[in-house]
PDB file of C-alpha atoms in Angstrom:
ATOM      1  CA  UNK Q  24      13.602 -38.639  -2.035  1.00 31.00           C
ATOM      2  CA  UNK Q  25      16.019 -37.125  -4.354  1.00 33.00           C
ATOM      3  CA  UNK Q  26      16.949 -33.410  -4.706  1.00 34.00           C
ATOM      4  CA  UNK Q  27      17.497 -31.361  -7.769  1.00 37.00           C
ATOM      5  CA  UNK Q  28      20.740 -29.570  -8.311  1.00 32.00           C
ATOM      6  CA  UNK Q  29      18.860 -26.292  -7.742  1.00 41.00           C
ATOM      7  CA  UNK Q  30      17.537 -27.720  -4.281  1.00 45.00           C
ATOM      8  CA  UNK Q  31      20.978 -28.752  -3.405  1.00 32.00           C
ATOM      9  CA  UNK Q  32      22.476 -25.408  -4.217  1.00 43.00           C
ATOM     10  CA  UNK Q  33      19.814 -23.819  -2.007  1.00 51.00           C
ATOM     11  CA  UNK Q  34      20.463 -25.921   1.110  1.00 56.00           C
ATOM     12  CA  UNK Q  35      22.080 -23.680   3.765  1.00 64.00           C
ATOM     13  CA  UNK Q  36      21.355 -20.519   1.892  1.00 85.00           C
ATOM     14  CA  UNK Q  37      19.219 -17.853   3.340  1.00 92.00           C
ATOM     15  CA  UNK Q  38      15.666 -17.603   2.217  1.00 96.00           C
ATOM     16  CA  UNK Q  39      14.062 -14.132   1.968  1.00 97.00           C
ATOM     17  CA  UNK Q  40      10.456 -14.095   2.696  1.00 98.00           C
ATOM     18  CA  UNK Q  41       8.782 -10.903   1.366  1.00 98.00           C
ATOM     19  CA  UNK Q  42       5.687 -10.018   3.392  1.00 98.00           C
ATOM     20  CA  UNK Q  43       3.423  -7.443   1.754  1.00 97.00           C
ATOM     21  CA  UNK Q  44       1.469  -4.487   3.065  1.00 95.00           C
ATOM     22  CA  UNK Q  45      -2.151  -4.191   3.585  1.00 95.00           C
ATOM     23  CA  UNK Q  46      -4.590  -5.062   0.735  1.00 91.00           C
ATOM     24  CA  UNK Q  47      -1.670  -6.189  -1.613  1.00 93.00           C
ATOM     25  CA  UNK Q  48      -1.110  -8.882  -4.001  1.00 93.00           C
ATOM     26  CA  UNK Q  49       2.455 -10.415  -3.499  1.00 95.00           C
ATOM     27  CA  UNK Q  50       3.079  -9.984  -7.300  1.00 93.00           C
ATOM     28  CA  UNK Q  51       4.393  -6.436  -6.563  1.00 95.00           C
ATOM     29  CA  UNK Q  52       7.504  -8.193  -5.206  1.00 97.00           C
ATOM     30  CA  UNK Q  53       8.376  -9.675  -8.660  1.00 96.00           C
ATOM     31  CA  UNK Q  54      10.911  -6.929  -9.706  1.00 95.00           C
ATOM     32  CA  UNK Q  55      12.779  -7.344  -6.448  1.00 97.00           C
ATOM     33  CA  UNK Q  56      12.733 -11.086  -6.649  1.00 97.00           C
ATOM     34  CA  UNK Q  57      14.352 -10.897 -10.070  1.00 97.00           C
ATOM     35  CA  UNK Q  58      17.034  -8.571  -8.712  1.00 98.00           C
ATOM     36  CA  UNK Q  59      17.639 -10.735  -5.644  1.00 98.00           C
ATOM     37  CA  UNK Q  60      17.961 -13.782  -7.974  1.00 97.00           C
ATOM     38  CA  UNK Q  61      20.599 -11.936  -9.934  1.00 97.00           C
ATOM     39  CA  UNK Q  62      22.781 -11.521  -6.764  1.00 96.00           C
ATOM     40  CA  UNK Q  63      22.336 -15.063  -5.719  1.00 95.00           C
ATOM     41  CA  UNK Q  64      19.711 -14.697  -3.090  1.00 96.00           C
ATOM     42  CA  UNK Q  65      16.441 -16.992  -2.880  1.00 96.00           C
ATOM     43  CA  UNK Q  66      13.253 -15.428  -2.222  1.00 97.00           C
ATOM     44  CA  UNK Q  67       9.487 -16.216  -1.800  1.00 97.00           C
ATOM     45  CA  UNK Q  68       6.628 -13.697  -1.880  1.00 97.00           C
ATOM     46  CA  UNK Q  69       4.131 -14.411   0.971  1.00 97.00           C
ATOM     47  CA  UNK Q  70       0.449 -14.568  -0.163  1.00 97.00           C
ATOM     48  CA  UNK Q  71      -1.505 -13.188   2.916  1.00 97.00           C
ATOM     49  CA  UNK Q  72      -5.282 -13.807   3.513  1.00 96.00           C
ATOM     50  CA  UNK Q  73      -6.032 -10.191   3.465  1.00 95.00           C
ATOM     51  CA  UNK Q  74      -9.635 -10.432   2.176  1.00 95.00           C
ATOM     52  CA  UNK Q  75     -10.626 -13.111   4.697  1.00 96.00           C
ATOM     53  CA  UNK Q  76     -12.662 -11.594   7.599  1.00 96.00           C
ATOM     54  CA  UNK Q  77     -11.890 -14.597   9.702  1.00 96.00           C
ATOM     55  CA  UNK Q  78      -8.077 -14.051   9.465  1.00 96.00           C
ATOM     56  CA  UNK Q  79      -6.380 -12.174  12.196  1.00 96.00           C
ATOM     57  CA  UNK Q  80      -2.575 -11.490  12.513  1.00 97.00           C
ATOM     58  CA  UNK Q  81      -1.849 -14.975  13.752  1.00 96.00           C
ATOM     59  CA  UNK Q  82      -3.531 -16.277  10.645  1.00 97.00           C
ATOM     60  CA  UNK Q  83      -1.183 -13.943   8.685  1.00 97.00           C
ATOM     61  CA  UNK Q  84       1.842 -15.283  10.584  1.00 97.00           C
ATOM     62  CA  UNK Q  85       0.681 -18.801   9.710  1.00 97.00           C
ATOM     63  CA  UNK Q  86       0.806 -17.909   5.990  1.00 97.00           C
ATOM     64  CA  UNK Q  87       4.403 -16.827   6.458  1.00 97.00           C
ATOM     65  CA  UNK Q  88       5.293 -20.046   8.260  1.00 96.00           C
ATOM     66  CA  UNK Q  89       3.670 -22.081   5.647  1.00 96.00           C
ATOM     67  CA  UNK Q  90       6.339 -21.036   3.113  1.00 95.00           C
ATOM     68  CA  UNK Q  91       9.334 -20.803   5.478  1.00 93.00           C
ATOM     69  CA  UNK Q  92       9.093 -23.207   8.336  1.00 82.00           C
ATOM     70  CA  UNK Q  93      10.748 -26.140   6.304  1.00 84.00           C
ATOM     71  CA  UNK Q  94      13.477 -24.173   4.783  1.00 88.00           C
ATOM     72  CA  UNK Q  95      16.880 -25.714   5.699  1.00 84.00           C
ATOM     73  CA  UNK Q  96      18.774 -22.419   6.273  1.00 84.00           C
ATOM     74  CA  UNK Q  97      18.219 -19.023   7.793  1.00 92.00           C
ATOM     75  CA  UNK Q  98      15.058 -17.132   7.035  1.00 96.00           C
ATOM     76  CA  UNK Q  99      15.129 -13.329   6.473  1.00 97.00           C
ATOM     77  CA  UNK Q 100      11.568 -11.867   6.990  1.00 97.00           C
ATOM     78  CA  UNK Q 101      11.504  -8.690   4.781  1.00 98.00           C
ATOM     79  CA  UNK Q 102       8.270  -6.817   5.979  1.00 98.00           C
ATOM     80  CA  UNK Q 103       6.978  -3.906   4.049  1.00 98.00           C
ATOM     81  CA  UNK Q 104       4.508  -1.339   5.636  1.00 97.00           C
ATOM     82  CA  UNK Q 105       1.658  -3.122   7.487  1.00 97.00           C
ATOM     83  CA  UNK Q 106       3.771  -6.405   7.082  1.00 97.00           C
ATOM     84  CA  UNK Q 107       5.716  -5.285  10.212  1.00 98.00           C
ATOM     85  CA  UNK Q 108       2.710  -6.464  12.431  1.00 98.00           C
ATOM     86  CA  UNK Q 109       2.976  -9.766  10.942  1.00 98.00           C
ATOM     87  CA  UNK Q 110       6.703 -10.480  10.694  1.00 97.00           C
ATOM     88  CA  UNK Q 111       7.618 -10.551  14.397  1.00 97.00           C
ATOM     89  CA  UNK Q 112       4.859 -13.102  15.123  1.00 97.00           C
ATOM     90  CA  UNK Q 113       6.481 -15.263  12.466  1.00 96.00           C
ATOM     91  CA  UNK Q 114       9.938 -14.624  13.660  1.00 95.00           C
ATOM     92  CA  UNK Q 115       9.536 -15.919  17.139  1.00 92.00           C
ATOM     93  CA  UNK Q 116       8.193 -19.184  15.904  1.00 91.00           C
ATOM     94  CA  UNK Q 117      11.119 -19.785  13.442  1.00 91.00           C
ATOM     95  CA  UNK Q 118      14.338 -21.610  14.668  1.00 81.00           C
ATOM     96  CA  UNK Q 119      16.543 -19.071  12.851  1.00 82.00           C
ATOM     97  CA  UNK Q 120      15.257 -15.842  11.611  1.00 87.00           C
ATOM     98  CA  UNK Q 121      16.155 -12.187  11.172  1.00 95.00           C
ATOM     99  CA  UNK Q 122      13.996  -9.230  10.466  1.00 97.00           C
ATOM    100  CA  UNK Q 123      14.267  -6.494   7.938  1.00 98.00           C
ATOM    101  CA  UNK Q 124      11.575  -3.811   8.217  1.00 98.00           C
ATOM    102  CA  UNK Q 125      10.958  -1.831   5.005  1.00 98.00           C
ATOM    103  CA  UNK Q 126       9.089   1.539   5.371  1.00 97.00           C
ATOM    104  CA  UNK Q 127       7.263  -0.324   8.021  1.00 97.00           C
ATOM    105  CA  UNK Q 128       4.581   0.168  10.583  1.00 98.00           C
ATOM    106  CA  UNK Q 129       6.517  -0.804  13.613  1.00 98.00           C
ATOM    107  CA  UNK Q 130       4.125  -1.925  16.320  1.00 97.00           C
ATOM    108  CA  UNK Q 131       4.371  -1.567  20.154  1.00 96.00           C
ATOM    109  CA  UNK Q 132       2.965  -4.324  22.387  1.00 96.00           C
ATOM    110  CA  UNK Q 133      -0.860  -3.971  22.912  1.00 96.00           C
ATOM    111  CA  UNK Q 134      -1.291  -1.583  19.971  1.00 97.00           C
ATOM    112  CA  UNK Q 135      -3.962  -2.314  17.566  1.00 97.00           C
ATOM    113  CA  UNK Q 136      -2.818  -1.480  13.960  1.00 97.00           C
ATOM    114  CA  UNK Q 137      -5.866   0.709  13.525  1.00 96.00           C
ATOM    115  CA  UNK Q 138      -4.526   2.948  16.440  1.00 97.00           C
ATOM    116  CA  UNK Q 139      -0.966   3.046  15.002  1.00 97.00           C
ATOM    117  CA  UNK Q 140      -1.521   6.051  12.773  1.00 97.00           C
ATOM    118  CA  UNK Q 141      -2.746   8.401  15.552  1.00 97.00           C
ATOM    119  CA  UNK Q 142      -0.260   6.908  18.211  1.00 97.00           C
ATOM    120  CA  UNK Q 143       2.730   7.554  15.867  1.00 97.00           C
ATOM    121  CA  UNK Q 144       1.598  11.025  14.652  1.00 97.00           C
ATOM    122  CA  UNK Q 145       1.907   9.905  11.153  1.00 96.00           C
ATOM    123  CA  UNK Q 146      -0.528  12.590   9.671  1.00 95.00           C
ATOM    124  CA  UNK Q 147       1.528  15.375  11.131  1.00 95.00           C
ATOM    125  CA  UNK Q 148       4.731  13.844  10.055  1.00 96.00           C
ATOM    126  CA  UNK Q 149       3.588  13.626   6.441  1.00 94.00           C
ATOM    127  CA  UNK Q 150       2.370  17.339   6.533  1.00 94.00           C
ATOM    128  CA  UNK Q 151       5.637  18.475   7.863  1.00 94.00           C
ATOM    129  CA  UNK Q 152       7.556  16.583   5.110  1.00 94.00           C
ATOM    130  CA  UNK Q 153       5.277  18.134   2.414  1.00 90.00           C
ATOM    131  CA  UNK Q 154       5.833  21.479   3.735  1.00 91.00           C
ATOM    132  CA  UNK Q 155       9.604  21.061   3.936  1.00 92.00           C
ATOM    133  CA  UNK Q 156       9.581  19.844   0.291  1.00 90.00           C
ATOM    134  CA  UNK Q 157       7.293  22.796  -0.700  1.00 90.00           C
ATOM    135  CA  UNK Q 158       4.789  20.174  -2.009  1.00 90.00           C
ATOM    136  CA  UNK Q 159       1.054  20.479  -1.950  1.00 87.00           C
ATOM    137  CA  UNK Q 160      -0.559  17.630  -0.015  1.00 84.00           C
ATOM    138  CA  UNK Q 161      -1.900  15.139  -2.346  1.00 85.00           C
ATOM    139  CA  UNK Q 162      -3.935  12.074  -1.079  1.00 83.00           C
ATOM    140  CA  UNK Q 163      -3.953  10.158  -4.263  1.00 84.00           C
ATOM    141  CA  UNK Q 164      -2.697   6.491  -4.558  1.00 82.00           C
ATOM    142  CA  UNK Q 165      -0.261   7.778  -7.130  1.00 85.00           C
ATOM    143  CA  UNK Q 166       1.271  10.286  -4.856  1.00 86.00           C
ATOM    144  CA  UNK Q 167       1.417   8.318  -1.607  1.00 88.00           C
ATOM    145  CA  UNK Q 168       2.198   4.874  -2.839  1.00 91.00           C
ATOM    146  CA  UNK Q 169       3.328   4.946  -6.348  1.00 91.00           C
ATOM    147  CA  UNK Q 170       5.532   8.109  -6.786  1.00 91.00           C
ATOM    148  CA  UNK Q 171       8.528   7.101  -8.876  1.00 89.00           C
ATOM    149  CA  UNK Q 172       6.877   4.390 -10.892  1.00 92.00           C
ATOM    150  CA  UNK Q 173       6.839   4.452 -14.597  1.00 92.00           C
ATOM    151  CA  UNK Q 174       3.636   4.908 -16.562  1.00 92.00           C
ATOM    152  CA  UNK Q 175       3.641   1.154 -17.330  1.00 91.00           C
ATOM    153  CA  UNK Q 176       4.099   0.310 -13.701  1.00 90.00           C
ATOM    154  CA  UNK Q 177       1.284   2.715 -12.614  1.00 89.00           C
ATOM    155  CA  UNK Q 178      -0.996   1.031 -15.163  1.00 87.00           C
ATOM    156  CA  UNK Q 179      -0.169  -2.344 -13.638  1.00 87.00           C
ATOM    157  CA  UNK Q 180      -0.582  -1.010 -10.000  1.00 85.00           C
ATOM    158  CA  UNK Q 181      -4.373  -1.752  -9.995  1.00 82.00           C
ATOM    159  CA  UNK Q 182      -3.725  -5.397 -10.400  1.00 88.00           C
ATOM    160  CA  UNK Q 183      -1.751  -5.453  -7.104  1.00 90.00           C
ATOM    161  CA  UNK Q 184      -4.723  -4.071  -5.040  1.00 89.00           C
ATOM    162  CA  UNK Q 185      -6.767  -6.445  -3.213  1.00 93.00           C
ATOM    163  CA  UNK Q 186      -9.635  -6.082  -0.655  1.00 93.00           C
ATOM    164  CA  UNK Q 187      -8.319  -5.694   2.890  1.00 95.00           C
ATOM    165  CA  UNK Q 188     -10.392  -6.989   5.728  1.00 95.00           C
ATOM    166  CA  UNK Q 189     -10.527  -4.895   8.832  1.00 96.00           C
ATOM    167  CA  UNK Q 190     -10.190  -7.808  11.137  1.00 97.00           C
ATOM    168  CA  UNK Q 191      -6.400  -7.598  11.780  1.00 96.00           C
ATOM    169  CA  UNK Q 192      -6.579  -3.944  12.433  1.00 96.00           C
ATOM    170  CA  UNK Q 193      -9.067  -4.184  15.495  1.00 95.00           C
ATOM    171  CA  UNK Q 194      -7.227  -6.434  17.913  1.00 94.00           C
ATOM    172  CA  UNK Q 195      -4.006  -5.449  20.074  1.00 96.00           C
ATOM    173  CA  UNK Q 196      -0.682  -6.636  18.718  1.00 97.00           C
ATOM    174  CA  UNK Q 197      -0.265  -9.854  20.852  1.00 95.00           C
ATOM    175  CA  UNK Q 198       3.441  -9.966  21.566  1.00 96.00           C
ATOM    176  CA  UNK Q 199       4.590  -8.779  24.963  1.00 96.00           C
ATOM    177  CA  UNK Q 200       7.896  -7.309  23.444  1.00 96.00           C
ATOM    178  CA  UNK Q 201       9.806  -7.257  20.210  1.00 96.00           C
ATOM    179  CA  UNK Q 202      11.322 -10.678  19.512  1.00 95.00           C
ATOM    180  CA  UNK Q 203      14.988 -11.344  20.253  1.00 94.00           C
ATOM    181  CA  UNK Q 204      15.987 -11.623  16.666  1.00 95.00           C
ATOM    182  CA  UNK Q 205      18.532  -9.385  14.653  1.00 95.00           C
ATOM    183  CA  UNK Q 206      16.377  -6.533  13.113  1.00 97.00           C
ATOM    184  CA  UNK Q 207      17.320  -4.001  10.587  1.00 97.00           C
ATOM    185  CA  UNK Q 208      15.171  -0.914   9.672  1.00 98.00           C
ATOM    186  CA  UNK Q 209      15.231   0.566   6.228  1.00 98.00           C
ATOM    187  CA  UNK Q 210      13.112   3.287   4.785  1.00 98.00           C
ATOM    188  CA  UNK Q 211      12.585   4.595   1.112  1.00 98.00           C
ATOM    189  CA  UNK Q 212      14.302   8.008   0.695  1.00 97.00           C
ATOM    190  CA  UNK Q 213      11.322   9.411  -1.170  1.00 96.00           C
ATOM    191  CA  UNK Q 214       8.540   7.846   0.625  1.00 96.00           C
ATOM    192  CA  UNK Q 215       5.574  10.455   1.010  1.00 95.00           C
ATOM    193  CA  UNK Q 216       3.523   8.136   3.119  1.00 96.00           C
ATOM    194  CA  UNK Q 217       5.920   7.467   5.740  1.00 97.00           C
ATOM    195  CA  UNK Q 218       8.766  10.039   5.409  1.00 96.00           C
ATOM    196  CA  UNK Q 219      12.368   9.120   6.354  1.00 97.00           C
ATOM    197  CA  UNK Q 220      12.471  11.618   9.330  1.00 96.00           C
ATOM    198  CA  UNK Q 221       9.225   9.947  10.707  1.00 97.00           C
ATOM    199  CA  UNK Q 222      10.646   6.418  10.148  1.00 97.00           C
ATOM    200  CA  UNK Q 223      13.867   7.433  11.909  1.00 97.00           C
ATOM    201  CA  UNK Q 224      11.980   8.603  14.849  1.00 97.00           C
ATOM    202  CA  UNK Q 225       9.787   5.479  15.032  1.00 97.00           C
ATOM    203  CA  UNK Q 226      12.849   3.071  14.755  1.00 98.00           C
ATOM    204  CA  UNK Q 227      14.591   4.932  17.479  1.00 98.00           C
ATOM    205  CA  UNK Q 228      11.627   5.288  19.926  1.00 97.00           C
ATOM    206  CA  UNK Q 229      10.245   1.834  19.341  1.00 97.00           C
ATOM    207  CA  UNK Q 230      13.277  -0.418  18.687  1.00 98.00           C
ATOM    208  CA  UNK Q 231      16.330   1.679  19.680  1.00 97.00           C
ATOM    209  CA  UNK Q 232      17.608   1.216  16.228  1.00 98.00           C
ATOM    210  CA  UNK Q 233      19.047   3.496  13.366  1.00 97.00           C
ATOM    211  CA  UNK Q 234      17.643   3.792   9.998  1.00 98.00           C
ATOM    212  CA  UNK Q 235      19.139   2.792   6.562  1.00 98.00           C
ATOM    213  CA  UNK Q 236      17.726   4.599   3.391  1.00 98.00           C
ATOM    214  CA  UNK Q 237      17.219   2.972  -0.051  1.00 98.00           C
ATOM    215  CA  UNK Q 238      16.031   4.681  -3.201  1.00 97.00           C
ATOM    216  CA  UNK Q 239      12.374   5.050  -4.136  1.00 96.00           C
ATOM    217  CA  UNK Q 240       8.918   5.955  -2.755  1.00 96.00           C
ATOM    218  CA  UNK Q 241       6.720   3.767  -0.762  1.00 96.00           C
ATOM    219  CA  UNK Q 242       6.754   1.052  -3.480  1.00 95.00           C
ATOM    220  CA  UNK Q 243      10.427   1.516  -4.167  1.00 96.00           C
ATOM    221  CA  UNK Q 244      10.780  -2.358  -4.555  1.00 96.00           C
ATOM    222  CA  UNK Q 245       9.169  -1.774  -7.986  1.00 95.00           C
ATOM    223  CA  UNK Q 246      10.896   1.428  -9.099  1.00 95.00           C
ATOM    224  CA  UNK Q 247      14.454   0.547  -7.628  1.00 95.00           C
ATOM    225  CA  UNK Q 248      14.648  -3.076  -7.210  1.00 96.00           C
ATOM    226  CA  UNK Q 249      18.483  -3.419  -7.833  1.00 97.00           C
ATOM    227  CA  UNK Q 250      19.602  -0.951  -5.155  1.00 98.00           C
ATOM    228  CA  UNK Q 251      17.360  -2.679  -2.662  1.00 98.00           C
ATOM    229  CA  UNK Q 252      18.494  -5.994  -3.641  1.00 98.00           C
ATOM    230  CA  UNK Q 253      22.220  -4.922  -3.199  1.00 98.00           C
ATOM    231  CA  UNK Q 254      21.371  -3.532   0.327  1.00 98.00           C
ATOM    232  CA  UNK Q 255      19.566  -6.744   1.176  1.00 97.00           C
ATOM    233  CA  UNK Q 256      22.465  -8.887   0.007  1.00 96.00           C
ATOM    234  CA  UNK Q 257      24.753  -6.717   2.273  1.00 96.00           C
ATOM    235  CA  UNK Q 258      22.521  -7.129   5.180  1.00 95.00           C
ATOM    236  CA  UNK Q 259      22.391 -10.946   4.807  1.00 93.00           C
ATOM    237  CA  UNK Q 260      26.102 -11.139   4.237  1.00 88.00           C
ATOM    238  CA  UNK Q 261      27.137  -9.011   7.089  1.00 72.00           C
ATOM    239  CA  UNK Q 262      24.779 -10.309   9.623  1.00 60.00           C
ATOM    240  CA  UNK Q 263      24.421  -6.717  11.106  1.00 42.00           C
ATOM    241  CA  UNK Q 264      21.498  -6.010  13.583  1.00 42.00           C
ATOM    242  CA  UNK Q 265      21.349  -2.312  12.928  1.00 41.00           C
ATOM    243  CA  UNK Q 266      21.326  -0.013   9.944  1.00 41.00           C
ATOM    244  CA  UNK Q 267      23.245   3.237   9.783  1.00 36.00           C
TER     245      UNK Q 267
END
């Protein structure tokens, strides 16, 4: 079997596996993938079986492994939002991996994803952030998920939505502890769904880690892909296990 020049160039380079949040088409990673390619990083967007009622979190992890297990170099799992419940399950099954959590739902052992919202106090944290910003609460998708996107990006956003099965939200998170892999926690600076102060508390309480900030709202990989790509390139290059 022969390898192409592109394949040979990729051997030994890290692969960034981009894990989407709930009910999301992996296509929303495309702006970031283009920006990552521009700085010399290989990436793949994971297609999760989110509409399949038979698929639990272990099946989601299987989908991650299907596109990463044969990679000859390190794998960096970049988990967005609900993707944080999946990424650690895949990480502990990979030979060499690190985790980057991006505006993420960081789980605790035995916690069902459906219980995460109340357990973390997300609603109160969001209300406090709205009050601090003198902002009227707004439950629309545009306000909570898509703030900062251009009109053209907002028009495209409906194509990124998928049905989301409730199956993976009902069972307890199965790991006994966070996997022993380097982990970095990032938050979008203008995220209204998971405000930075909330994310900082979750990172400290649940992982004992600090928090790095990148520009954008909850979908900042669309509105600000280049700064995020630069941050990910720094993390991959430095091999740091914390973010300041």
